[in-house]
mmCIF file with all atom_site columns, C-alpha atoms in Angstrom:
data_model
loop_
_atom_site.group_PDB
_atom_site.id
_atom_site.type_symbol
_atom_site.label_atom_id
_atom_site.label_alt_id
_atom_site.label_comp_id
_atom_site.label_asym_id
_atom_site.label_entity_id
_atom_site.label_seq_id
_atom_site.pdbx_PDB_ins_code
_atom_site.Cartn_x
_atom_site.Cartn_y
_atom_site.Cartn_z
_atom_site.occupancy
_atom_site.B_iso_or_equiv
_atom_site.pdbx_formal_charge
_atom_site.auth_seq_id
_atom_site.auth_comp_id
_atom_site.auth_asym_id
_atom_site.auth_atom_id
_atom_site.pdbx_PDB_model_num
ATOM 1   C CA . MET A 1 1   ? 135.417 50.714  160.074 1.00 56.00 ? 228 MET A CA 1
ATOM 2   C CA . ASN A 1 2   ? 137.931 53.406  159.717 1.00 57.00 ? 229 ASN A CA 1
ATOM 3   C CA . ARG A 1 3   ? 137.063 55.750  156.858 1.00 62.00 ? 230 ARG A CA 1
ATOM 4   C CA . ARG A 1 4   ? 139.271 58.576  155.837 1.00 66.00 ? 231 ARG A CA 1
ATOM 5   C CA . HIS A 1 5   ? 137.734 61.580  154.159 1.00 65.00 ? 232 HIS A CA 1
ATOM 6   C CA . HIS A 1 6   ? 139.823 62.885  151.259 1.00 66.00 ? 233 HIS A CA 1
ATOM 7   C CA . SER A 1 7   ? 139.326 66.454  150.130 1.00 73.00 ? 234 SER A CA 1
ATOM 8   C CA . GLY A 1 8   ? 140.305 67.760  146.695 1.00 76.00 ? 235 GLY A CA 1
ATOM 9   C CA . PHE A 1 9   ? 139.415 67.291  143.069 1.00 79.00 ? 236 PHE A CA 1
ATOM 10  C CA . THR A 1 10  ? 139.528 64.140  141.067 1.00 86.00 ? 237 THR A CA 1
ATOM 11  C CA . LEU A 1 11  ? 141.398 63.977  137.798 1.00 86.00 ? 238 LEU A CA 1
ATOM 12  C CA . ILE A 1 12  ? 138.125 63.826  135.847 1.00 90.00 ? 239 ILE A CA 1
ATOM 13  C CA . GLU A 1 13  ? 136.835 67.005  137.500 1.00 88.00 ? 240 GLU A CA 1
ATOM 14  C CA . LEU A 1 14  ? 140.040 68.860  136.622 1.00 89.00 ? 241 LEU A CA 1
ATOM 15  C CA . VAL A 1 15  ? 139.973 67.670  132.998 1.00 91.00 ? 242 VAL A CA 1
ATOM 16  C CA . VAL A 1 16  ? 136.313 68.691  132.608 1.00 91.00 ? 243 VAL A CA 1
ATOM 17  C CA . THR A 1 17  ? 137.029 72.127  134.115 1.00 92.00 ? 244 THR A CA 1
ATOM 18  C CA . VAL A 1 18  ? 140.014 72.737  131.819 1.00 93.00 ? 245 VAL A CA 1
ATOM 19  C CA . ALA A 1 19  ? 137.937 71.630  128.809 1.00 93.00 ? 246 ALA A CA 1
ATOM 20  C CA . ILE A 1 20  ? 135.129 74.057  129.688 1.00 92.00 ? 247 ILE A CA 1
ATOM 21  C CA . VAL A 1 21  ? 137.555 76.956  130.168 1.00 92.00 ? 248 VAL A CA 1
ATOM 22  C CA . GLY A 1 22  ? 139.240 76.144  126.845 1.00 90.00 ? 249 GLY A CA 1
ATOM 23  C CA . LEU A 1 23  ? 135.887 76.038  125.070 1.00 90.00 ? 250 LEU A CA 1
ATOM 24  C CA . LEU A 1 24  ? 134.856 79.411  126.505 1.00 87.00 ? 251 LEU A CA 1
ATOM 25  C CA . ALA A 1 25  ? 138.206 80.968  125.547 1.00 84.00 ? 252 ALA A CA 1
ATOM 26  C CA . SER A 1 26  ? 137.958 79.648  121.991 1.00 85.00 ? 253 SER A CA 1
ATOM 27  C CA . MET A 1 27  ? 134.507 81.233  121.647 1.00 82.00 ? 254 MET A CA 1
ATOM 28  C CA . ALA A 1 28  ? 135.585 84.589  123.142 1.00 78.00 ? 255 ALA A CA 1
ATOM 29  C CA . LEU A 1 29  ? 138.676 85.144  120.960 1.00 81.00 ? 256 LEU A CA 1
ATOM 30  C CA . PRO A 1 30  ? 136.848 85.543  117.613 1.00 82.00 ? 257 PRO A CA 1
ATOM 31  C CA . MET A 1 31  ? 134.353 87.869  119.269 1.00 84.00 ? 258 MET A CA 1
ATOM 32  C CA . ALA A 1 32  ? 137.194 90.048  120.575 1.00 84.00 ? 259 ALA A CA 1
ATOM 33  C CA . GLU A 1 33  ? 138.753 90.208  117.080 1.00 87.00 ? 260 GLU A CA 1
ATOM 34  C CA . ILE A 1 34  ? 135.428 91.244  115.557 1.00 90.00 ? 261 ILE A CA 1
ATOM 35  C CA . ALA A 1 35  ? 134.936 93.898  118.235 1.00 90.00 ? 262 ALA A CA 1
ATOM 36  C CA . ALA A 1 36  ? 138.423 95.329  117.546 1.00 90.00 ? 263 ALA A CA 1
ATOM 37  C CA . LYS A 1 37  ? 137.752 95.416  113.799 1.00 92.00 ? 264 LYS A CA 1
ATOM 38  C CA . ARG A 1 38  ? 134.372 97.052  114.388 1.00 93.00 ? 265 ARG A CA 1
ATOM 39  C CA . ASN A 1 39  ? 136.052 99.780  116.478 1.00 94.00 ? 266 ASN A CA 1
ATOM 40  C CA . LYS A 1 40  ? 138.627 100.481 113.751 1.00 92.00 ? 267 LYS A CA 1
ATOM 41  C CA . GLU A 1 41  ? 135.878 100.636 111.136 1.00 94.00 ? 268 GLU A CA 1
ATOM 42  C CA . GLN A 1 42  ? 133.917 103.091 113.285 1.00 95.00 ? 269 GLN A CA 1
ATOM 43  C CA . GLU A 1 43  ? 137.020 105.298 113.501 1.00 95.00 ? 270 GLU A CA 1
ATOM 44  C CA . LEU A 1 44  ? 137.343 105.090 109.710 1.00 95.00 ? 271 LEU A CA 1
ATOM 45  C CA . ARG A 1 45  ? 133.718 106.190 109.264 1.00 95.00 ? 272 ARG A CA 1
ATOM 46  C CA . THR A 1 46  ? 134.220 109.079 111.675 1.00 96.00 ? 273 THR A CA 1
ATOM 47  C CA . SER A 1 47  ? 137.426 110.215 109.953 1.00 96.00 ? 274 SER A CA 1
ATOM 48  C CA . LEU A 1 48  ? 135.816 110.063 106.504 1.00 96.00 ? 275 LEU A CA 1
ATOM 49  C CA . ARG A 1 49  ? 132.859 112.078 107.785 1.00 96.00 ? 276 ARG A CA 1
ATOM 50  C CA . GLN A 1 50  ? 135.138 114.743 109.349 1.00 97.00 ? 277 GLN A CA 1
ATOM 51  C CA . ILE A 1 51  ? 137.224 115.213 106.213 1.00 97.00 ? 278 ILE A CA 1
ATOM 52  C CA . ARG A 1 52  ? 134.230 115.226 103.883 1.00 96.00 ? 279 ARG A CA 1
ATOM 53  C CA . ASN A 1 53  ? 132.423 117.771 106.058 1.00 97.00 ? 280 ASN A CA 1
ATOM 54  C CA . ALA A 1 54  ? 135.550 119.965 106.014 1.00 97.00 ? 281 ALA A CA 1
ATOM 55  C CA . LEU A 1 55  ? 135.758 119.698 102.203 1.00 97.00 ? 282 LEU A CA 1
ATOM 56  C CA . ASP A 1 56  ? 132.102 120.689 101.909 1.00 96.00 ? 283 ASP A CA 1
ATOM 57  C CA . SER A 1 57  ? 132.585 123.607 104.331 1.00 96.00 ? 284 SER A CA 1
ATOM 58  C CA . TYR A 1 58  ? 135.551 124.834 102.286 1.00 96.00 ? 285 TYR A CA 1
ATOM 59  C CA . LYS A 1 59  ? 133.465 124.701 99.094  1.00 96.00 ? 286 LYS A CA 1
ATOM 60  C CA . LEU A 1 60  ? 130.623 126.559 100.829 1.00 96.00 ? 287 LEU A CA 1
ATOM 61  C CA . ALA A 1 61  ? 133.075 129.256 101.977 1.00 95.00 ? 288 ALA A CA 1
ATOM 62  C CA . VAL A 1 62  ? 134.275 129.627 98.366  1.00 95.00 ? 289 VAL A CA 1
ATOM 63  C CA . ASP A 1 63  ? 130.680 129.888 97.133  1.00 94.00 ? 290 ASP A CA 1
ATOM 64  C CA . GLU A 1 64  ? 129.950 132.545 99.777  1.00 93.00 ? 291 GLU A CA 1
ATOM 65  C CA . GLY A 1 65  ? 132.981 134.594 98.688  1.00 92.00 ? 292 GLY A CA 1
ATOM 66  C CA . LYS A 1 66  ? 134.968 134.045 101.878 1.00 93.00 ? 293 LYS A CA 1
ATOM 67  C CA . ILE A 1 67  ? 137.855 132.389 100.013 1.00 93.00 ? 294 ILE A CA 1
ATOM 68  C CA . LYS A 1 68  ? 139.471 133.912 96.954  1.00 90.00 ? 295 LYS A CA 1
ATOM 69  C CA . THR A 1 69  ? 139.501 131.637 93.910  1.00 89.00 ? 296 THR A CA 1
ATOM 70  C CA . SER A 1 70  ? 139.510 131.954 90.143  1.00 85.00 ? 297 SER A CA 1
ATOM 71  C CA . VAL A 1 71  ? 136.721 130.992 87.768  1.00 85.00 ? 298 VAL A CA 1
ATOM 72  C CA . LEU A 1 72  ? 138.875 128.173 86.362  1.00 86.00 ? 299 LEU A CA 1
ATOM 73  C CA . GLN A 1 73  ? 139.168 126.441 89.757  1.00 88.00 ? 300 GLN A CA 1
ATOM 74  C CA . SER A 1 74  ? 136.594 124.010 91.138  1.00 91.00 ? 301 SER A CA 1
ATOM 75  C CA . GLY A 1 75  ? 136.338 125.674 94.531  1.00 92.00 ? 302 GLY A CA 1
ATOM 76  C CA . TYR A 1 76  ? 137.712 122.695 96.442  1.00 95.00 ? 303 TYR A CA 1
ATOM 77  C CA . PRO A 1 77  ? 140.983 122.878 98.404  1.00 96.00 ? 304 PRO A CA 1
ATOM 78  C CA . PRO A 1 78  ? 144.275 122.103 96.633  1.00 95.00 ? 305 PRO A CA 1
ATOM 79  C CA . SER A 1 79  ? 145.282 119.711 99.452  1.00 95.00 ? 306 SER A CA 1
ATOM 80  C CA . LEU A 1 80  ? 144.078 118.398 102.792 1.00 95.00 ? 307 LEU A CA 1
ATOM 81  C CA . LYS A 1 81  ? 146.816 120.405 104.492 1.00 96.00 ? 308 LYS A CA 1
ATOM 82  C CA . VAL A 1 82  ? 145.020 123.636 103.547 1.00 95.00 ? 309 VAL A CA 1
ATOM 83  C CA . LEU A 1 83  ? 142.062 122.591 105.711 1.00 96.00 ? 310 LEU A CA 1
ATOM 84  C CA . VAL A 1 84  ? 144.355 122.574 108.761 1.00 96.00 ? 311 VAL A CA 1
ATOM 85  C CA . GLU A 1 85  ? 146.660 125.504 107.939 1.00 96.00 ? 312 GLU A CA 1
ATOM 86  C CA . GLY A 1 86  ? 143.756 127.776 107.128 1.00 94.00 ? 313 GLY A CA 1
ATOM 87  C CA . VAL A 1 87  ? 143.070 130.306 104.378 1.00 94.00 ? 314 VAL A CA 1
ATOM 88  C CA . PRO A 1 88  ? 142.632 134.098 104.557 1.00 93.00 ? 315 PRO A CA 1
ATOM 89  C CA . ASP A 1 89  ? 139.051 135.257 105.079 1.00 93.00 ? 316 ASP A CA 1
ATOM 90  C CA . GLU A 1 90  ? 138.288 137.658 102.218 1.00 91.00 ? 317 GLU A CA 1
ATOM 91  C CA . THR A 1 91  ? 135.318 139.138 104.101 1.00 90.00 ? 318 THR A CA 1
ATOM 92  C CA . ASP A 1 92  ? 137.556 140.351 106.952 1.00 87.00 ? 319 ASP A CA 1
ATOM 93  C CA . PRO A 1 93  ? 138.256 144.086 106.463 1.00 88.00 ? 320 PRO A CA 1
ATOM 94  C CA . ASP A 1 94  ? 141.707 143.800 108.083 1.00 88.00 ? 321 ASP A CA 1
ATOM 95  C CA . LYS A 1 95  ? 142.592 140.663 106.054 1.00 80.00 ? 322 LYS A CA 1
ATOM 96  C CA . LYS A 1 96  ? 144.110 139.132 109.210 1.00 88.00 ? 323 LYS A CA 1
ATOM 97  C CA . LYS A 1 97  ? 141.479 136.522 110.001 1.00 93.00 ? 324 LYS A CA 1
ATOM 98  C CA . LYS A 1 98  ? 141.904 132.962 108.724 1.00 94.00 ? 325 LYS A CA 1
ATOM 99  C CA . LEU A 1 99  ? 139.326 130.252 108.153 1.00 95.00 ? 326 LEU A CA 1
ATOM 100 C CA . TYR A 1 100 ? 140.177 126.800 109.533 1.00 96.00 ? 327 TYR A CA 1
ATOM 101 C CA . PHE A 1 101 ? 138.245 123.657 108.668 1.00 97.00 ? 328 PHE A CA 1
ATOM 102 C CA . LEU A 1 102 ? 140.092 120.905 110.577 1.00 96.00 ? 329 LEU A CA 1
ATOM 103 C CA . ARG A 1 103 ? 142.241 120.899 113.718 1.00 95.00 ? 330 ARG A CA 1
ATOM 104 C CA . ARG A 1 104 ? 144.293 118.051 112.308 1.00 96.00 ? 331 ARG A CA 1
ATOM 105 C CA . ILE A 1 105 ? 144.047 115.555 109.492 1.00 96.00 ? 332 ILE A CA 1
ATOM 106 C CA . PRO A 1 106 ? 142.731 112.297 110.921 1.00 95.00 ? 333 PRO A CA 1
ATOM 107 C CA . ARG A 1 107 ? 144.651 109.161 110.000 1.00 93.00 ? 334 ARG A CA 1
ATOM 108 C CA . ASP A 1 108 ? 143.064 106.290 108.099 1.00 93.00 ? 335 ASP A CA 1
ATOM 109 C CA . GLN A 1 109 ? 142.941 103.638 110.846 1.00 88.00 ? 336 GLN A CA 1
ATOM 110 C CA . MET A 1 110 ? 142.770 100.810 108.342 1.00 89.00 ? 337 MET A CA 1
ATOM 111 C CA . PHE A 1 111 ? 145.921 101.924 106.451 1.00 88.00 ? 338 PHE A CA 1
ATOM 112 C CA . ASN A 1 112 ? 148.876 100.081 107.992 1.00 86.00 ? 339 ASN A CA 1
ATOM 113 C CA . ASP A 1 113 ? 151.887 101.867 106.431 1.00 87.00 ? 340 ASP A CA 1
ATOM 114 C CA . SER A 1 114 ? 153.288 103.892 109.342 1.00 86.00 ? 341 SER A CA 1
ATOM 115 C CA . SER A 1 115 ? 155.946 105.537 107.146 1.00 90.00 ? 342 SER A CA 1
ATOM 116 C CA . LYS A 1 116 ? 153.262 107.653 105.448 1.00 91.00 ? 343 LYS A CA 1
ATOM 117 C CA . SER A 1 117 ? 151.948 110.897 106.948 1.00 91.00 ? 344 SER A CA 1
ATOM 118 C CA . ASP A 1 118 ? 148.325 111.315 108.002 1.00 92.00 ? 345 ASP A CA 1
ATOM 119 C CA . GLU A 1 119 ? 147.543 113.114 104.743 1.00 92.00 ? 346 GLU A CA 1
ATOM 120 C CA . GLU A 1 120 ? 149.256 110.416 102.676 1.00 93.00 ? 347 GLU A CA 1
ATOM 121 C CA . SER A 1 121 ? 147.203 107.686 104.359 1.00 93.00 ? 348 SER A CA 1
ATOM 122 C CA . TRP A 1 122 ? 144.175 108.806 102.329 1.00 95.00 ? 349 TRP A CA 1
ATOM 123 C CA . GLY A 1 123 ? 143.441 108.396 98.655  1.00 93.00 ? 350 GLY A CA 1
ATOM 124 C CA . LYS A 1 124 ? 142.384 111.700 97.142  1.00 95.00 ? 351 LYS A CA 1
ATOM 125 C CA . ARG A 1 125 ? 139.957 112.233 94.274  1.00 95.00 ? 352 ARG A CA 1
ATOM 126 C CA . SER A 1 126 ? 139.966 115.422 92.252  1.00 94.00 ? 353 SER A CA 1
ATOM 127 C CA . TYR A 1 127 ? 136.825 117.141 91.018  1.00 93.00 ? 354 TYR A CA 1
ATOM 128 C CA . GLU A 1 128 ? 137.573 116.155 87.419  1.00 92.00 ? 355 GLU A CA 1
ATOM 129 C CA . SER A 1 129 ? 138.067 112.412 88.018  1.00 90.00 ? 356 SER A CA 1
ATOM 130 C CA . SER A 1 130 ? 135.265 109.869 87.983  1.00 89.00 ? 357 SER A CA 1
ATOM 131 C CA . ALA A 1 131 ? 134.039 107.992 91.031  1.00 84.00 ? 358 ALA A CA 1
ATOM 132 C CA . ASP A 1 132 ? 134.814 104.648 89.392  1.00 86.00 ? 359 ASP A CA 1
ATOM 133 C CA . SER A 1 133 ? 138.506 105.419 88.893  1.00 88.00 ? 360 SER A CA 1
ATOM 134 C CA . PRO A 1 134 ? 139.473 108.211 91.308  1.00 90.00 ? 361 PRO A CA 1
ATOM 135 C CA . GLU A 1 135 ? 142.663 110.116 90.550  1.00 92.00 ? 362 GLU A CA 1
ATOM 136 C CA . GLU A 1 136 ? 144.492 112.972 92.226  1.00 93.00 ? 363 GLU A CA 1
ATOM 137 C CA . GLY A 1 137 ? 144.529 116.333 90.506  1.00 91.00 ? 364 GLY A CA 1
ATOM 138 C CA . ASP A 1 138 ? 144.589 120.068 91.179  1.00 92.00 ? 365 ASP A CA 1
ATOM 139 C CA . ASP A 1 139 ? 142.119 119.838 94.053  1.00 94.00 ? 366 ASP A CA 1
ATOM 140 C CA . VAL A 1 140 ? 140.677 117.443 96.638  1.00 94.00 ? 367 VAL A CA 1
ATOM 141 C CA . PHE A 1 141 ? 137.011 116.754 95.943  1.00 95.00 ? 368 PHE A CA 1
ATOM 142 C CA . ASP A 1 142 ? 136.752 113.561 98.001  1.00 95.00 ? 369 ASP A CA 1
ATOM 143 C CA . VAL A 1 143 ? 138.853 111.117 100.023 1.00 96.00 ? 370 VAL A CA 1
ATOM 144 C CA . TYR A 1 144 ? 138.769 107.347 100.291 1.00 95.00 ? 371 TYR A CA 1
ATOM 145 C CA . SER A 1 145 ? 140.586 104.642 102.197 1.00 94.00 ? 372 SER A CA 1
ATOM 146 C CA . MET A 1 146 ? 143.536 102.999 100.473 1.00 92.00 ? 373 MET A CA 1
ATOM 147 C CA . ALA A 1 147 ? 143.423 100.054 102.877 1.00 91.00 ? 374 ALA A CA 1
ATOM 148 C CA . PRO A 1 148 ? 143.020 96.644  101.296 1.00 90.00 ? 375 PRO A CA 1
ATOM 149 C CA . GLY A 1 149 ? 140.228 94.425  102.452 1.00 90.00 ? 376 GLY A CA 1
ATOM 150 C CA . VAL A 1 150 ? 136.523 94.354  103.008 1.00 92.00 ? 377 VAL A CA 1
ATOM 151 C CA . GLY A 1 151 ? 134.570 95.671  105.958 1.00 92.00 ? 378 GLY A CA 1
ATOM 152 C CA . LEU A 1 152 ? 132.197 93.735  108.155 1.00 91.00 ? 379 LEU A CA 1
ATOM 153 C CA . ASN A 1 153 ? 129.397 95.115  105.980 1.00 92.00 ? 380 ASN A CA 1
ATOM 154 C CA . GLY A 1 154 ? 130.828 93.337  102.910 1.00 92.00 ? 381 GLY A CA 1
ATOM 155 C CA . ILE A 1 155 ? 131.918 96.530  101.132 1.00 93.00 ? 382 ILE A CA 1
ATOM 156 C CA . SER A 1 156 ? 135.541 97.230  100.186 1.00 92.00 ? 383 SER A CA 1
ATOM 157 C CA . TYR A 1 157 ? 137.107 99.979  102.322 1.00 92.00 ? 384 TYR A CA 1
ATOM 158 C CA . LYS A 1 158 ? 137.974 101.896 99.158  1.00 91.00 ? 385 LYS A CA 1
ATOM 159 C CA . ASN A 1 159 ? 134.260 102.254 98.370  1.00 91.00 ? 386 ASN A CA 1
ATOM 160 C CA . TRP A 1 160 ? 133.181 103.656 101.735 1.00 90.00 ? 387 TRP A CA 1
#
């Protein structure tokens, strides 16, 4: 008997292999989307922490007499830009030294309008407005994300 040995894959083996690869790809795609969203949310948390720490440092400098302010003002900066541009240090005898609180204003990673500046990507709350309905005013007491949607933790980005 003359037997020939054929090498290669059968059609069934190829179909099974393609089905397995497709199944693995369909499971990996949602995981990749969640990982990307988690990274953006971590950047949002970091940016919020940086700005809020800078706001608190500015207020501390006012309380320590390093920044000139009037009794009628809250002691918080009039804008986020002030944190980057710096303010004169009142304790410096030469009045040449400036206090800086941020190197740059971080952008809200969840805010998708690229026509807005980094400062405009944040919602700003003045000292006089309530936490439930934040409004801008004469100073910046706190910042919040203006991005629509809910985070992976189930909390709206605006309430972070």
